[in-house]
Tab-separated table of C-alpha atoms in Angstrom:
chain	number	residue	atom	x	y	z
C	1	UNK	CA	6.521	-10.726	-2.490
C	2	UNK	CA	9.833	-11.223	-0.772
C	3	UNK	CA	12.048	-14.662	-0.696
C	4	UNK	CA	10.806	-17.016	1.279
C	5	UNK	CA	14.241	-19.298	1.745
C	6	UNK	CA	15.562	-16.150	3.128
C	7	UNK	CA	12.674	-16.067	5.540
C	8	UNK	CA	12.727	-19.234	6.641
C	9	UNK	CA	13.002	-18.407	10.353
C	10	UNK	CA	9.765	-16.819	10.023
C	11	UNK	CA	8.013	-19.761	12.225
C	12	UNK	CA	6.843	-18.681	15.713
C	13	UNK	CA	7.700	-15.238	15.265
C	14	UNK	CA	5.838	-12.697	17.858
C	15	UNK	CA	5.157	-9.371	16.616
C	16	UNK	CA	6.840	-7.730	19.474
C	17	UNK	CA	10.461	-9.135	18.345
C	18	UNK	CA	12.364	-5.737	17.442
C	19	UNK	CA	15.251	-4.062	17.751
C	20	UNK	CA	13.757	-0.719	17.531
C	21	UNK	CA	9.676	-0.309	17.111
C	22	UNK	CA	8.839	2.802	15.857
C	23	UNK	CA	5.454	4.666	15.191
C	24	UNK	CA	4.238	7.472	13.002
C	25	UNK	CA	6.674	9.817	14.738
C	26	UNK	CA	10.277	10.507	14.393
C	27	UNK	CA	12.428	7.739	15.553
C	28	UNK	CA	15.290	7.484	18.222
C	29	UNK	CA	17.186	6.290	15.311
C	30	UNK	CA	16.481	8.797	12.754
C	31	UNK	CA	16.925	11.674	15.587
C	32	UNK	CA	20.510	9.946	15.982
C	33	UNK	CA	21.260	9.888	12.636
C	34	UNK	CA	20.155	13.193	12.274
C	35	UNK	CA	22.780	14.214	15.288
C	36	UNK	CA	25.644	12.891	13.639
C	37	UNK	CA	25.745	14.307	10.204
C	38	UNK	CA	29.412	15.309	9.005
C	39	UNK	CA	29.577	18.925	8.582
C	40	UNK	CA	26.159	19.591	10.262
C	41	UNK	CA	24.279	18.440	7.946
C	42	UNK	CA	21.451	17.459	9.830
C	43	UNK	CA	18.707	15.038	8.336
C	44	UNK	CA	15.230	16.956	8.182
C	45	UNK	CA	12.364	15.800	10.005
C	46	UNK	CA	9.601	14.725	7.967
C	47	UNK	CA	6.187	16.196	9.352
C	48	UNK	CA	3.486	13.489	10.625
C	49	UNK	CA	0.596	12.699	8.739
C	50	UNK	CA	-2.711	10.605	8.580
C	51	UNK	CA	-2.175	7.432	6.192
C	52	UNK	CA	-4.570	8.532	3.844
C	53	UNK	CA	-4.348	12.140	3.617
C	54	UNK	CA	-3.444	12.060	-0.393
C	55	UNK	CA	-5.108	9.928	-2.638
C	56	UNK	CA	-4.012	10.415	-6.051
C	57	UNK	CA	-0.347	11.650	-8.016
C	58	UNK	CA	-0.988	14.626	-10.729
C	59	UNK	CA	-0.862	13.793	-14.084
C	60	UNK	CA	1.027	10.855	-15.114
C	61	UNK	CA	3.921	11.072	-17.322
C	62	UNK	CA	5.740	8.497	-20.015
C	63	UNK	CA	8.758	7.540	-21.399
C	64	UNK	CA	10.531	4.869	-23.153
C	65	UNK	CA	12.930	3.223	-21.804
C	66	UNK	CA	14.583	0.219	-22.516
C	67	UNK	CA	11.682	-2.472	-23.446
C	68	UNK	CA	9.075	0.047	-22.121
C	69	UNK	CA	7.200	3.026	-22.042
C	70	UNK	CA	6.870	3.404	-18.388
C	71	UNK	CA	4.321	5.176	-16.810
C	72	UNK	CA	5.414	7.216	-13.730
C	73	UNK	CA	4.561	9.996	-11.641
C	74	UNK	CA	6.861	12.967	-10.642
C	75	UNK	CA	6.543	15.334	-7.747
C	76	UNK	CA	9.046	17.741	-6.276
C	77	UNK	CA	11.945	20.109	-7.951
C	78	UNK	CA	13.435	18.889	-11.315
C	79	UNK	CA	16.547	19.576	-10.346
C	80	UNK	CA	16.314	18.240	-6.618
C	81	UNK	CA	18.314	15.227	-5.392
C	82	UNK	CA	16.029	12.084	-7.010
C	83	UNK	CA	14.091	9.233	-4.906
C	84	UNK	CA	12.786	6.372	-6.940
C	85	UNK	CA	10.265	4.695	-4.851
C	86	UNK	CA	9.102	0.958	-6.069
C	87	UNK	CA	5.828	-1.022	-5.495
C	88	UNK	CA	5.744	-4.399	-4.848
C	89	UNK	CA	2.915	-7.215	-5.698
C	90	UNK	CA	-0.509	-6.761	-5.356
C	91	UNK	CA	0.211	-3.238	-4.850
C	92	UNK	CA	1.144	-0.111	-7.305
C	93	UNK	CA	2.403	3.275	-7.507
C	94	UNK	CA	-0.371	4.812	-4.719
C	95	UNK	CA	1.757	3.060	-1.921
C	96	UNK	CA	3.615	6.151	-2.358
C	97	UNK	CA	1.154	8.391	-2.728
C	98	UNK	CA	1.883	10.099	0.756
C	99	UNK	CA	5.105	9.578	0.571
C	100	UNK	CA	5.808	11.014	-2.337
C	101	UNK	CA	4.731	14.440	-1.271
C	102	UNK	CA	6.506	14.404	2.098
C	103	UNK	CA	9.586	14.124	0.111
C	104	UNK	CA	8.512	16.456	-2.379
C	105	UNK	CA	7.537	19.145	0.156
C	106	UNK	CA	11.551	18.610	1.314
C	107	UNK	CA	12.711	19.197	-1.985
C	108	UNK	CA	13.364	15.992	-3.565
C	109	UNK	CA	13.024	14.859	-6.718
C	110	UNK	CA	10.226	11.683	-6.625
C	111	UNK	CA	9.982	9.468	-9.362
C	112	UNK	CA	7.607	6.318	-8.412
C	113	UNK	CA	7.117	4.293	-11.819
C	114	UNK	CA	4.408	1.425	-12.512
C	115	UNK	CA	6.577	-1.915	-12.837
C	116	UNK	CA	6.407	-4.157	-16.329
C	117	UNK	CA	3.101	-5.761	-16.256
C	118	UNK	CA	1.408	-3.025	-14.376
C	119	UNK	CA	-0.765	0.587	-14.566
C	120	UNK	CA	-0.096	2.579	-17.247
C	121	UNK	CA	3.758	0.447	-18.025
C	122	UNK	CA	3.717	-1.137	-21.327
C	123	UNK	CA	5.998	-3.065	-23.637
C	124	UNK	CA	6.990	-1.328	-26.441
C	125	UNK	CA	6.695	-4.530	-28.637
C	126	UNK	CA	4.221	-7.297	-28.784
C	127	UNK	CA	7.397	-9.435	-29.713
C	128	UNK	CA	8.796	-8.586	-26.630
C	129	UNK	CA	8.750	-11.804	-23.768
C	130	UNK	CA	6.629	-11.298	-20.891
C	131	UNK	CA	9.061	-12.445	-18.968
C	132	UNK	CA	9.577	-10.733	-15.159
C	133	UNK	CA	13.187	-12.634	-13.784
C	134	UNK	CA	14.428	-10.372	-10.815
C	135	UNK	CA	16.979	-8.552	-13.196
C	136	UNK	CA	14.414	-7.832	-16.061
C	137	UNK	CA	13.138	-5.458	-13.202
C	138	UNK	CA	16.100	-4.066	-12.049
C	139	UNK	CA	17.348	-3.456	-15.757
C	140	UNK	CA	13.747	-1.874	-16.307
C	141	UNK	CA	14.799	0.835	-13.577
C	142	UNK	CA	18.548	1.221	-14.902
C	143	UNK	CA	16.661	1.925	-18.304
C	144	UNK	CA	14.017	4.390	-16.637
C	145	UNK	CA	17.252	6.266	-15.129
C	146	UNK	CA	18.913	6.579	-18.217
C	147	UNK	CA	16.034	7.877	-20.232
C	148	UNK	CA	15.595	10.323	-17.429
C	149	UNK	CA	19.034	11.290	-17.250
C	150	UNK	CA	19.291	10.603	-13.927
C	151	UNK	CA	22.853	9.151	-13.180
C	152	UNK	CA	22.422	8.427	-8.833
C	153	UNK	CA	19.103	8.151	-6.758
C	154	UNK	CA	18.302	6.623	-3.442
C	155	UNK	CA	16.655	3.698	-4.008
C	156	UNK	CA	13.605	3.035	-2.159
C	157	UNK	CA	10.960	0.229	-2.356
C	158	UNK	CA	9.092	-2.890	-0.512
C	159	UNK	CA	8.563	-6.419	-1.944
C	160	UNK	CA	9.160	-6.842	-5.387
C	161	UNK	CA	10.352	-2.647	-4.936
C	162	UNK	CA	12.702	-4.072	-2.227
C	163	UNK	CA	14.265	-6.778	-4.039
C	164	UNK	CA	14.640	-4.494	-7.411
C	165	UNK	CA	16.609	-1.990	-5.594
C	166	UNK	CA	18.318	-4.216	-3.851
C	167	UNK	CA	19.904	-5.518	-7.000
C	168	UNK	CA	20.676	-2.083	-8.585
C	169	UNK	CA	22.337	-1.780	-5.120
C	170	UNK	CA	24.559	-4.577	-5.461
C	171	UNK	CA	25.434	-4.959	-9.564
C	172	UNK	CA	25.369	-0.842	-9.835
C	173	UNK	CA	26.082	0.705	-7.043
C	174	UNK	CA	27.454	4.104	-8.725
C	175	UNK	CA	23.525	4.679	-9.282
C	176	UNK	CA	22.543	4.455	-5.750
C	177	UNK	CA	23.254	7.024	-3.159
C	178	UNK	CA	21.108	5.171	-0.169
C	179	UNK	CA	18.699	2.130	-0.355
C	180	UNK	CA	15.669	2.223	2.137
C	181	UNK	CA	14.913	-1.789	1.330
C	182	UNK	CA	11.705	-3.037	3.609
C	183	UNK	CA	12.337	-6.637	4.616
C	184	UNK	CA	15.822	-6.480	4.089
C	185	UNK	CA	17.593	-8.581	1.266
C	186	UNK	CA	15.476	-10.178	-0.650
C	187	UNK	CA	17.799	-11.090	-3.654
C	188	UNK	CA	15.966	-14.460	-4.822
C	189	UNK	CA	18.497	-17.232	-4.424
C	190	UNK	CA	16.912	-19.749	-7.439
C	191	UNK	CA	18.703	-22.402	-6.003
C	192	UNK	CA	17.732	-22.095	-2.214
C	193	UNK	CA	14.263	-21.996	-3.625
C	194	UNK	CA	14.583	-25.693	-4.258
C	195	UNK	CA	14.616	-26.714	-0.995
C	196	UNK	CA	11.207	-27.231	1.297
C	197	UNK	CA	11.156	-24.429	4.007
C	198	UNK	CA	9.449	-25.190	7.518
C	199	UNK	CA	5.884	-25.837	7.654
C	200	UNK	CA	4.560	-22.381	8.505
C	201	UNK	CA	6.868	-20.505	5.915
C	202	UNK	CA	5.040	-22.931	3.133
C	203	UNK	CA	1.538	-22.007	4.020
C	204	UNK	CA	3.015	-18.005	3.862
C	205	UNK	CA	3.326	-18.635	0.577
C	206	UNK	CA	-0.055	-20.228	-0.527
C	207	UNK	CA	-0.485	-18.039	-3.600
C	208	UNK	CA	3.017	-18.750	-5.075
C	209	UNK	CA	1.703	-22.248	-5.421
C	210	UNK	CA	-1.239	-21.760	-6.342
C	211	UNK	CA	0.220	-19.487	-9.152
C	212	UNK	CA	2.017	-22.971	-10.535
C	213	UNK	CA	-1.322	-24.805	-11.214
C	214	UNK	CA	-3.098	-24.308	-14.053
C	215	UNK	CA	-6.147	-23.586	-11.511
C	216	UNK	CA	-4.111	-20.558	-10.285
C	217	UNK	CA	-3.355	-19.633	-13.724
C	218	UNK	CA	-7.205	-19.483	-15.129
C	219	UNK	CA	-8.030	-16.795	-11.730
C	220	UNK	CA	-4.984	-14.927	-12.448
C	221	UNK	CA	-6.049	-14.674	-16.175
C	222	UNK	CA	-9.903	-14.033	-15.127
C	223	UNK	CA	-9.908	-10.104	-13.948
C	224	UNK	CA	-12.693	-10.437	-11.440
C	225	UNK	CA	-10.948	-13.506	-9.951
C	226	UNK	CA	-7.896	-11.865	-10.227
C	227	UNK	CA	-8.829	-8.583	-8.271
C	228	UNK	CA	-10.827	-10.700	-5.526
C	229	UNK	CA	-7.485	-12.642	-5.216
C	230	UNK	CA	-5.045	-9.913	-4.810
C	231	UNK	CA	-7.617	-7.590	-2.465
C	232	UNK	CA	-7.675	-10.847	-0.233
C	233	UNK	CA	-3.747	-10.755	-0.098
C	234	UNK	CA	-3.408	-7.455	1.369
C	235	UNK	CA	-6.171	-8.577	4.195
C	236	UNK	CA	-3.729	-11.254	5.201
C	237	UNK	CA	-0.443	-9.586	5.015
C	238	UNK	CA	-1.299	-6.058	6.312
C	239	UNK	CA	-3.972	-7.260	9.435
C	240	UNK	CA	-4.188	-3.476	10.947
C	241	UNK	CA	-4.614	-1.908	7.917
C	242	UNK	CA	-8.484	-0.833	7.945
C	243	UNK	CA	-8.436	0.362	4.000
C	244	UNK	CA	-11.745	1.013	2.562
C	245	UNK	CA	-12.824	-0.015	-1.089
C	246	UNK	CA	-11.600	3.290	-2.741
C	247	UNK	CA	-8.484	2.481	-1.449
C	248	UNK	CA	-7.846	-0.699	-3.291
C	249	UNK	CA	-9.439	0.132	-6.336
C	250	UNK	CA	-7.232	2.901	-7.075
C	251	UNK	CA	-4.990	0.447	-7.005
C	252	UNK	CA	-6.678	-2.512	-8.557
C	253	UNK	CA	-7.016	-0.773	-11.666
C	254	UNK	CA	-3.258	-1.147	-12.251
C	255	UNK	CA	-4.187	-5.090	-12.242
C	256	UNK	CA	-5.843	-4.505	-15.297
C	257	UNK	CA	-2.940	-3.729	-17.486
C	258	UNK	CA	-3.381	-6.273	-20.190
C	259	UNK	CA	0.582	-8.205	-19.444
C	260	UNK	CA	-0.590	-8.194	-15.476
C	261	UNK	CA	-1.274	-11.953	-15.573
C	262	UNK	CA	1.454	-13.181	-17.549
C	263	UNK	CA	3.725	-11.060	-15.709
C	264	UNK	CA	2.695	-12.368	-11.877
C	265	UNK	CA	3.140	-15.793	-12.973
C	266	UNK	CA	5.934	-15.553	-15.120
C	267	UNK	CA	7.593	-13.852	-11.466
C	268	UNK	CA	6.787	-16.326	-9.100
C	269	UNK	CA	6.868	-19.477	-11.503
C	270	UNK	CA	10.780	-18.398	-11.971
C	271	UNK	CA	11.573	-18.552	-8.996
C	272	UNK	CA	10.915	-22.030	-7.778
C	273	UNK	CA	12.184	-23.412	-11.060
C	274	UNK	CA	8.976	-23.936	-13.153
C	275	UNK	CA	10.139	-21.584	-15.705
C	276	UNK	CA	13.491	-20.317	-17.494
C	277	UNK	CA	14.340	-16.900	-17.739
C	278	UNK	CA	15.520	-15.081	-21.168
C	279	UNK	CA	18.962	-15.764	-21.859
C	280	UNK	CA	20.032	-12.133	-22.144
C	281	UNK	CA	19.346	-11.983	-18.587
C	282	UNK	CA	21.620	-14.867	-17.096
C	283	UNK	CA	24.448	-13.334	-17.150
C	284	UNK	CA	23.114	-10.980	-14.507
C	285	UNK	CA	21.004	-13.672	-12.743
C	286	UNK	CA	24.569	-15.882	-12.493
C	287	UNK	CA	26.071	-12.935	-10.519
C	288	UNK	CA	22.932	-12.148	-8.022
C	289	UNK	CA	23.340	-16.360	-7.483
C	290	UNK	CA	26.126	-15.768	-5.767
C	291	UNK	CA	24.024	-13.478	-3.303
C	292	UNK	CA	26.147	-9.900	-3.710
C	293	UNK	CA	26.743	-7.728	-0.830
C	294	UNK	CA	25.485	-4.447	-0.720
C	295	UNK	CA	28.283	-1.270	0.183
C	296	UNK	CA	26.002	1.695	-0.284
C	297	UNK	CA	24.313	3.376	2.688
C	298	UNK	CA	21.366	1.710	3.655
C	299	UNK	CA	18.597	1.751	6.490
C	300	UNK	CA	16.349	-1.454	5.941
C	301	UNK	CA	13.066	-1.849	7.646
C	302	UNK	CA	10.892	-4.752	9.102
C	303	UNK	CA	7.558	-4.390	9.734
C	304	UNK	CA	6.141	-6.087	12.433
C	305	UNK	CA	2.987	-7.658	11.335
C	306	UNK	CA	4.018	-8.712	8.105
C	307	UNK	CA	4.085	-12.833	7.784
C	308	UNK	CA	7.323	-12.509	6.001
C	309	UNK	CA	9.121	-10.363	8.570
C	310	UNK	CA	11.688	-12.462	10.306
C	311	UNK	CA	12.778	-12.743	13.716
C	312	UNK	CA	16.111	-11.320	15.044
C	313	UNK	CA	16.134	-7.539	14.296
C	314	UNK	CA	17.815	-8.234	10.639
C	315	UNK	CA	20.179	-10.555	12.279
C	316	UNK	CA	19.260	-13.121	8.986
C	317	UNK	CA	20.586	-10.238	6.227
C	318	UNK	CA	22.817	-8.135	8.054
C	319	UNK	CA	26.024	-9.537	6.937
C	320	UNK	CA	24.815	-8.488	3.629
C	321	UNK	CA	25.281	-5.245	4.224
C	322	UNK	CA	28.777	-3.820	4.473
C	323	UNK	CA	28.341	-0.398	4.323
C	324	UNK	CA	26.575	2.206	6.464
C	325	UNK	CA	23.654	0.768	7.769
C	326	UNK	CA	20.667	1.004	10.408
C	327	UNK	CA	17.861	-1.511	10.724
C	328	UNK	CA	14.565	0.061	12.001
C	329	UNK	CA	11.490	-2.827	13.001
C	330	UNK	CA	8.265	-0.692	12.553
C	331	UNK	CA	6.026	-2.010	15.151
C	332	UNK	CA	1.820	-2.721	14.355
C	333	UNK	CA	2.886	-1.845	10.864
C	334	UNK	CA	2.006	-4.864	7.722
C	335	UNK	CA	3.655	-5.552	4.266
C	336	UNK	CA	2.675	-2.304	3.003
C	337	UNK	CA	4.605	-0.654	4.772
C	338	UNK	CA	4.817	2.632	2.667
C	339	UNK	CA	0.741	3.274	2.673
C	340	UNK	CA	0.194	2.084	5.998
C	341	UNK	CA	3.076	4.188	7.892
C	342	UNK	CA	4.222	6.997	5.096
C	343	UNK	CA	5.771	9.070	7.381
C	344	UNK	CA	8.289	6.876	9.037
C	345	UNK	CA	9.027	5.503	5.493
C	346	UNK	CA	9.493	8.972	4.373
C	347	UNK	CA	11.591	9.407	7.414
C	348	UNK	CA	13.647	6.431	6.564
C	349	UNK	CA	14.729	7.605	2.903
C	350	UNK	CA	15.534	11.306	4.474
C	351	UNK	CA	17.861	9.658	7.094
C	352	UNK	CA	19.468	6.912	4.350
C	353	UNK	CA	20.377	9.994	1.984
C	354	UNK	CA	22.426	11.717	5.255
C	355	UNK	CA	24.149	8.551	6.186
């Protein structure tokens, strides 16, 4: 899930704080967007539909890349402009799945991979660390691209998606057109992460401590305990979202990829210090310590009734942000933002690839 230091204003937030609450509809702000276009080029409006309407991606494809062979499904024109849309944790690649055909339908390109550690992803070798530092991710992506032959996307993603496209944004921007990133910036700052937040943030963050016992450990490792755990998460973080049991076990069964466990903990035991990432990754983690700004066009969204949303409109991350930009706060909308609201998600990439 996202950084708590940068979150740490969370405390006493009311879920009607927003500088612009939007719905399952077109928003003022995309219709604005949409006015000002150079050349006419008008963002589309994406057509409303029922969270829920799709339920599964077409076949699945593969490909190796980099330390992988990443499992990922494609919808949309080959040769349409290409939207990589990234999961976050406890969720996988059916976030997207009504997303993914809202942009398809549009005539973009879709690509929405399983991360290392999860669904049909695996690691090419068994010698291979399961380690899962922020910009082990990120590289995993760059790789995917590359063995794609995809040189620019807009970058799209929430949680673990967020923060993974948030760094491609920053270290390689000449492979990002636009960045939708939900919660903002959510580059992990290792060293923040040292310090206690406020009371409230802490008990936000109950799992991520739990995660550093060995207690935590054994559920993680246990697949019923595991899948009990993670279903309770999304209860907690998403408290409108009335999803039914075939909704999370679509996606629980991407919890049974066999480098799941060692992968979640590896994640959040990194980044409060318990555990040292590979050392052909500092060199990247030394630059993302120094908390990059981001220049490419970006619209970044808060839901409202996510825990980890923060007060202030995107006040806290703005300044992080240096090129075009609109902030959007989705209002009676949780974590999952993508599968509980796909078309105003949908809506958000469309108007982030005109600005």
């Amino acid at each position: 899930m996202i950084n708590r230091r940068t979150f740490s204003k969370a405390v006493g937030l009311g879920t009607g704080a927003a500088a612009m609450a939007l719905t399952g509809v077109q928003s003022q702000a995309s219709a604005t967007t949409a006015a000002r276009q150079p050349g006419g080029g008008a963002a589309p409006t994406v057509p409303t539909i029922t969270p829920g309407t799709h339920t599964a991606f077409p076949t699945l494809k593969h490909v190796k890349a980099g330390v992988l062979d990443v499992g990922y499904a494609e919808l949309g024109p080959h040769h349409g402009p290409v939207v990589i849309c990234l999961h976050g944790w406890p969720y996988d690649i059916h976030s997207y799945v009504d997303v993914a055909p809202l942009l398809a339908a549009l005539g973009y390109r879709v690509i929405v991979p399983y991360l290392r550690g999860h669904g049909t992803t695996r690691f090419l070798s068994g010698r291979t660390p399961r380690t899962a530092e922020q910009s082990a991710i990120a590289l995993d992506i760059i790789a995917l691209m590359d063995a794609l032959k995809i040189r620019e996307a807009v970058l799209a993603g929430f949680d673990w998606g967020s923060r993974t496209a948030d760094i491609i944004a920053a270290l390689w921007p000449d492979r990002v057109k636009a960045l939708v990133s939900t919660s903002g910036y959510v580059i992990t700052d290792r060293k923040a992460q040292l310090e206690p937040a406020a009371p409230a943030v802490e008990h936000n963050w109950w799992y991520q401590w739990y995660f550093a016992t060995e207690r935590g450990k054994k559920a993680m490792e246990n697949p019923d305990e595991r899948l009990a755990l993670c279903r309770y998460v999304w209860t907690l973080v998403s408290p409108n979202w009335d999803f039914d049991d075939a909704t999370y076990q679509r996606t629980a069964q991407a919890f049974l990829n066999p480098d799941y466990a060692a992968i979640v903990l590896f994640n959040y035991r990194w980044r409060i210090g318990l555990v040292d990432g590979e050392p052909r990754y500092d060199r990247y983690e030394q630059r993302l310590s120094a908390q990059p700004s981001i220049g490419v066009p970006t619209i970044t969204l808060d839901p409202a009734l996510d825990p980890f949303t923060p007060p202030g409109g995107g006040s806290a991350y703005r300044s992080h942000f240096t090129g075009p930009y609109e902030h959007r706060t989705i209002a009676d909308i949780g974590h999952n933002l993508p599968q509980e609201a796909p078309t105003v998600f949908a809506q958000a990439v469309v108007d982030a690839a005109h600005l």
